[in-house]
Protein backbone atom coordinates (compact mmCIF):
# COMPACT_ATOMS: atom_id res chain seq x y z
CA UNK A 1 142.00 114.99 225.15
CA UNK A 2 142.58 114.20 228.82
CA UNK A 3 143.89 117.19 230.77
CA UNK A 4 146.53 116.97 233.51
CA UNK A 5 145.12 117.04 237.04
CA UNK A 6 146.36 119.07 239.98
CA UNK A 7 147.23 115.97 241.99
CA UNK A 8 149.35 114.69 239.08
CA UNK A 9 151.25 117.98 238.98
CA UNK A 10 151.70 117.76 242.75
CA UNK A 11 153.17 114.28 242.31
CA UNK A 12 155.56 115.52 239.61
CA UNK A 13 156.82 118.32 241.85
CA UNK A 14 157.25 115.91 244.77
CA UNK A 15 159.24 113.43 242.65
CA UNK A 16 161.47 116.24 241.33
CA UNK A 17 162.06 117.64 244.82
CA UNK A 18 162.76 114.29 246.47
CA UNK A 19 164.44 112.50 243.58
CA UNK A 20 162.40 109.31 243.65
CA UNK A 21 158.89 107.87 243.66
CA UNK A 22 159.47 106.57 247.19
CA UNK A 23 160.47 109.99 248.48
CA UNK A 24 157.47 111.59 246.79
CA UNK A 25 155.14 108.97 248.28
CA UNK A 26 156.46 109.70 251.77
CA UNK A 27 156.07 113.45 251.26
CA UNK A 28 152.49 113.13 250.00
CA UNK A 29 151.54 110.37 252.47
CA UNK A 30 150.46 107.89 249.79
CA UNK A 31 151.76 104.70 248.20
CA UNK A 32 154.59 104.51 245.70
CA UNK A 33 152.30 102.75 243.23
CA UNK A 34 149.90 105.69 243.36
CA UNK A 35 152.76 108.04 242.49
CA UNK A 36 153.80 105.78 239.61
CA UNK A 37 150.22 105.55 238.34
CA UNK A 38 149.73 109.32 238.60
CA UNK A 39 152.94 110.11 236.71
CA UNK A 40 151.99 107.58 234.05
CA UNK A 41 148.60 109.26 233.60
CA UNK A 42 150.25 112.68 233.41
CA UNK A 43 152.67 111.52 230.73
CA UNK A 44 149.81 109.91 228.79
CA UNK A 45 147.82 113.17 228.96
CA UNK A 46 150.79 115.24 227.79
CA UNK A 47 151.98 112.80 225.16
CA UNK A 48 155.62 112.76 226.26
CA UNK A 49 157.81 111.63 229.13
CA UNK A 50 158.43 114.09 231.95
CA UNK A 51 160.74 111.94 234.06
CA UNK A 52 163.84 109.94 233.29
CA UNK A 53 163.95 106.84 235.51
CA UNK A 54 167.11 105.09 236.62
CA UNK A 55 168.26 102.75 239.38
CA UNK A 56 169.42 105.72 241.44
CA UNK A 57 166.19 107.72 241.17
CA UNK A 58 164.33 110.07 238.84
CA UNK A 59 165.06 113.41 237.27
CA UNK A 60 163.01 115.56 234.87
CA UNK A 61 163.58 115.26 231.14
CA UNK A 62 164.23 118.46 229.18
CA UNK A 63 160.51 118.72 228.43
CA UNK A 64 159.78 117.71 232.01
CA UNK A 65 161.77 120.70 233.28
CA UNK A 66 159.42 123.03 231.41
CA UNK A 67 156.36 121.19 232.70
CA UNK A 68 157.81 121.25 236.23
CA UNK A 69 158.27 125.04 236.17
CA UNK A 70 154.67 125.50 235.00
CA UNK A 71 153.40 122.97 237.56
CA UNK A 72 155.00 124.87 240.43
CA UNK A 73 153.29 128.08 239.31
CA UNK A 74 149.92 126.36 238.89
CA UNK A 75 150.10 124.72 242.33
CA UNK A 76 151.18 127.96 243.97
CA UNK A 77 148.20 129.76 242.44
CA UNK A 78 145.81 126.94 243.36
CA UNK A 79 146.97 127.07 246.98
CA UNK A 80 145.81 130.69 247.25
CA UNK A 81 142.28 130.11 245.92
CA UNK A 82 140.66 129.22 249.29
CA UNK A 83 141.89 132.47 250.79
CA UNK A 84 140.14 134.54 248.09
CA UNK A 85 136.75 133.84 249.62
CA UNK A 86 137.86 134.49 253.18
CA UNK A 87 136.59 137.51 255.05
CA UNK A 88 138.89 140.21 256.33
CA UNK A 89 138.31 138.87 259.83
CA UNK A 90 139.54 135.43 258.76
CA UNK A 91 142.73 137.03 257.47
CA UNK A 92 143.47 138.69 260.76
CA UNK A 93 146.01 136.92 262.91
CA UNK A 94 149.58 136.66 264.07
CA UNK A 95 151.98 134.32 262.30
CA UNK A 96 155.49 133.22 263.22
CA UNK A 97 158.05 133.14 260.41
CA UNK A 98 161.41 131.39 260.90
CA UNK A 99 164.43 132.08 258.67
CA UNK A 100 168.13 132.84 258.51
CA UNK A 101 169.26 136.39 259.32
CA UNK A 102 170.47 136.97 255.77
CA UNK A 103 166.96 136.25 254.44
CA UNK A 104 165.22 138.57 256.91
CA UNK A 105 167.72 141.34 256.20
CA UNK A 106 168.06 141.21 252.43
CA UNK A 107 164.94 139.49 251.04
CA UNK A 108 161.92 139.89 253.34
CA UNK A 109 161.49 143.68 253.77
CA UNK A 110 159.41 144.20 250.55
CA UNK A 111 157.14 141.30 251.57
CA UNK A 112 156.55 142.73 255.03
CA UNK A 113 155.91 146.19 253.61
CA UNK A 114 153.38 144.85 251.09
CA UNK A 115 151.58 142.79 253.74
CA UNK A 116 151.40 145.78 256.09
CA UNK A 117 149.76 147.84 253.35
CA UNK A 118 147.57 145.28 251.63
CA UNK A 119 146.79 142.80 254.46
CA UNK A 120 146.99 144.89 257.65
CA UNK A 121 145.16 142.25 259.69
CA UNK A 122 148.05 139.80 259.33
CA UNK A 123 150.92 140.42 261.75
CA UNK A 124 154.24 138.64 261.28
CA UNK A 125 156.71 137.84 264.06
CA UNK A 126 160.13 136.89 262.66
CA UNK A 127 162.68 134.64 264.34
CA UNK A 128 165.90 134.96 262.35
CA UNK A 129 168.20 133.52 264.99
CA UNK A 130 168.62 130.19 263.18
CA UNK A 131 172.04 128.96 262.09
CA UNK A 132 171.18 125.34 261.15
CA UNK A 133 168.86 124.32 258.31
CA UNK A 134 167.52 121.37 260.34
CA UNK A 135 166.53 123.74 263.15
CA UNK A 136 164.21 125.59 260.78
CA UNK A 137 162.38 122.38 259.91
CA UNK A 138 162.22 121.39 263.56
CA UNK A 139 160.63 124.75 264.40
CA UNK A 140 157.80 123.90 262.01
CA UNK A 141 157.33 120.35 263.27
CA UNK A 142 157.38 121.42 266.93
CA UNK A 143 154.92 124.26 266.40
CA UNK A 144 157.52 126.94 267.10
CA UNK A 145 156.92 128.52 263.68
CA UNK A 146 153.98 128.62 261.27
CA UNK A 147 156.07 129.22 258.13
CA UNK A 148 159.78 128.88 257.49
CA UNK A 149 162.12 129.97 254.74
CA UNK A 150 163.96 126.66 254.83
CA UNK A 151 167.06 125.41 253.04
CA UNK A 152 166.80 122.22 251.01
CA UNK A 153 166.69 119.37 251.80
CA UNK A 154 163.77 119.62 254.22
CA UNK A 155 162.50 116.03 254.43
CA UNK A 156 158.99 114.69 254.01
CA UNK A 157 155.67 115.87 255.36
CA UNK A 158 155.89 119.59 254.57
CA UNK A 159 154.16 121.76 252.01
CA UNK A 160 156.91 123.57 250.11
CA UNK A 161 157.02 126.29 247.48
CA UNK A 162 160.18 127.24 245.56
CA UNK A 163 161.88 130.40 246.80
CA UNK A 164 165.16 132.21 246.20
CA UNK A 165 168.69 130.77 246.01
CA UNK A 166 172.21 132.06 246.45
CA UNK A 167 175.65 130.62 245.80
CA UNK A 168 178.41 129.75 248.20
CA UNK A 169 181.49 131.85 247.45
CA UNK A 170 185.15 131.90 248.39
CA UNK A 171 185.65 134.61 251.03
CA UNK A 172 189.25 135.77 251.42
CA UNK A 173 191.31 138.76 252.56
CA UNK A 174 191.13 141.64 250.07
CA UNK A 175 194.94 141.78 250.13
CA UNK A 176 195.24 138.28 248.65
CA UNK A 177 195.86 138.22 244.89
CA UNK A 178 193.36 135.81 243.33
CA UNK A 179 193.65 135.93 239.54
CA UNK A 180 190.97 134.01 237.64
CA UNK A 181 190.39 131.16 237.32
CA UNK A 182 190.49 130.43 241.03
CA UNK A 183 192.38 127.30 242.11
CA UNK A 184 192.75 125.69 245.53
CA UNK A 185 196.49 126.33 245.48
CA UNK A 186 195.89 130.09 245.60
CA UNK A 187 194.59 129.85 249.19
CA UNK A 188 196.86 127.06 250.47
CA UNK A 189 198.98 129.44 252.53
CA UNK A 190 195.99 130.66 254.58
CA UNK A 191 194.12 128.85 257.39
CA UNK A 192 190.65 127.57 256.50
CA UNK A 193 187.83 128.82 258.76
CA UNK A 194 184.86 126.44 258.96
CA UNK A 195 181.31 127.71 259.53
CA UNK A 196 179.75 125.26 261.99
CA UNK A 197 176.56 124.30 260.17
CA UNK A 198 175.43 121.38 258.03
CA UNK A 199 175.18 123.39 254.80
CA UNK A 200 178.72 124.72 255.04
CA UNK A 201 180.07 121.27 255.93
CA UNK A 202 178.32 119.82 252.88
CA UNK A 203 179.98 122.44 250.67
CA UNK A 204 183.38 121.66 252.21
CA UNK A 205 182.83 117.97 251.44
CA UNK A 206 181.94 118.82 247.85
CA UNK A 207 185.10 120.90 247.52
CA UNK A 208 187.19 118.04 248.91
CA UNK A 209 185.71 115.77 246.26
CA UNK A 210 186.96 118.31 243.71
CA UNK A 211 190.55 118.24 244.97
CA UNK A 212 190.61 120.68 247.89
CA UNK A 213 192.56 119.18 250.81
CA UNK A 214 192.64 121.77 253.62
CA UNK A 215 191.37 120.98 257.12
CA UNK A 216 189.71 123.58 259.38
CA UNK A 217 192.12 125.69 261.38
CA UNK A 218 189.21 126.74 263.57
CA UNK A 219 185.43 126.42 263.60
CA UNK A 220 183.07 129.31 264.31
CA UNK A 221 179.32 129.46 264.84
CA UNK A 222 178.49 132.60 262.83
CA UNK A 223 179.34 133.86 259.38
CA UNK A 224 179.82 137.41 260.71
CA UNK A 225 182.59 136.25 263.06
CA UNK A 226 184.32 134.43 260.21
CA UNK A 227 184.09 137.48 257.94
CA UNK A 228 185.61 139.65 260.67
CA UNK A 229 188.60 137.33 261.01
CA UNK A 230 189.05 137.18 257.26
CA UNK A 231 189.06 140.97 257.17
CA UNK A 232 192.06 140.80 259.52
CA UNK A 233 193.85 138.41 257.18
CA UNK A 234 193.39 135.40 259.49
CA UNK A 235 192.09 132.93 256.94
CA UNK A 236 189.52 132.19 254.26
CA UNK A 237 186.19 130.39 254.12
CA UNK A 238 183.28 129.23 251.96
CA UNK A 239 180.15 131.22 252.86
CA UNK A 240 176.73 131.93 251.30
CA UNK A 241 176.71 135.10 249.21
CA UNK A 242 173.83 136.64 251.17
CA UNK A 243 175.67 136.08 254.45
CA UNK A 244 178.57 138.36 253.47
CA UNK A 245 176.55 141.31 252.15
CA UNK A 246 177.55 144.05 252.39
CA UNK A 247 181.20 143.04 252.20
CA UNK A 248 183.11 143.95 255.37
CA UNK A 249 186.28 146.01 255.08
CA UNK A 250 189.29 143.99 254.02
CA UNK A 251 187.24 141.15 252.48
CA UNK A 252 186.82 139.95 248.91
CA UNK A 253 184.64 137.25 247.37
CA UNK A 254 185.31 135.04 244.36
CA UNK A 255 183.36 132.21 242.71
CA UNK A 256 184.22 128.76 243.99
CA UNK A 257 185.90 126.36 241.55
CA UNK A 258 182.86 124.06 242.02
CA UNK A 259 179.16 124.88 241.74
CA UNK A 260 177.66 125.22 245.22
CA UNK A 261 174.15 126.60 245.56
CA UNK A 262 171.93 127.19 248.60
CA UNK A 263 168.28 126.69 247.58
CA UNK A 264 165.46 127.94 249.77
CA UNK A 265 161.81 126.96 249.91
CA UNK A 266 158.76 128.40 251.63
CA UNK A 267 157.66 125.60 253.98
CA UNK A 268 154.81 124.84 256.36
CA UNK A 269 152.96 121.85 257.77
CA UNK A 270 150.00 120.90 255.53
CA UNK A 271 147.35 121.78 258.09
CA UNK A 272 148.92 125.15 258.81
CA UNK A 273 149.45 125.93 255.11
CA UNK A 274 145.70 125.54 254.49
CA UNK A 275 144.80 128.25 257.01
CA UNK A 276 143.76 131.41 255.11
CA UNK A 277 146.20 133.81 256.78
CA UNK A 278 149.09 131.38 256.34
CA UNK A 279 148.17 130.72 252.70
CA UNK A 280 148.18 134.49 252.15
CA UNK A 281 151.63 134.86 253.74
CA UNK A 282 153.01 132.04 251.58
CA UNK A 283 151.47 133.66 248.52
CA UNK A 284 153.10 137.01 249.26
CA UNK A 285 156.46 135.36 249.93
CA UNK A 286 156.29 133.76 246.50
CA UNK A 287 155.37 136.90 244.55
CA UNK A 288 158.07 137.62 241.96
CA UNK A 289 157.39 141.38 242.11
CA UNK A 290 158.36 141.44 245.77
CA UNK A 291 161.45 139.26 245.31
CA UNK A 292 162.73 141.52 242.53
CA UNK A 293 162.13 144.54 244.77
CA UNK A 294 164.47 143.16 247.45
CA UNK A 295 167.92 144.50 248.20
CA UNK A 296 169.33 141.05 247.46
CA UNK A 297 167.90 140.99 243.94
CA UNK A 298 168.94 144.55 243.14
CA UNK A 299 172.49 143.82 244.30
CA UNK A 300 172.67 140.69 242.12
CA UNK A 301 173.05 138.36 245.09
CA UNK A 302 170.36 135.87 244.12
CA UNK A 303 171.20 132.95 241.86
CA UNK A 304 169.40 132.69 238.54
């Protein structure tokens, strides 16, 4: 029986992440026919289809979803193998990690603590000043960061590993009665406050497609400023769950009437990701034991 190969699993993950053979080919810097051939060989080795093809792209079959989850774990483990033979000296260095403030505050502390204890030669500088998802990717491409906790989509040419996710929620004054199920009409009387970033604008567009009609009363650059205004009864907004933890005084959160998730990945340029210290950092970031030890996980802020 022919066994699946690592490069075939890598192709499957790339197709799932980018939604098409063409997108996967661009991400892996190869031809579309090579992706098609590799997926065909994988399906032949497994004995069942892992992707459902259509004119608009590809998505995993039900069995493919299970294979995809296992493939991500296998590739993540394989990426750490080169670092196992590295000397302690090779694992000494300073790395720059870029992320949103909510990630550095609520998710990263257990990772940094474990690295300090178990890999003391690796020092991490964190830049959590980012507000835009595209700026995180640009920091990697420009050399301003070695690793980023980036928000999907990230584009081609990066090594990515799945990370945590949170949901966008309706953030409103605590004094506003919002009986379930939430409807758009319940917030019609309040001004809408728009967070000025691509992710939040995408969520607003999705809500409009689901029948919400409000236009921004004002636009602000930070989620903390929006939450402060909401606490004063000056409007409502759609914000990521991690960004409004802990809840400020006078603020409540409720599920949005539409599903709206913010998915993160661990990302780096391929050449940087192969460096032993960087591979070790990416490995620690992906450890489930450290994610479940985070304040975000314990507070139930991370999406399943």
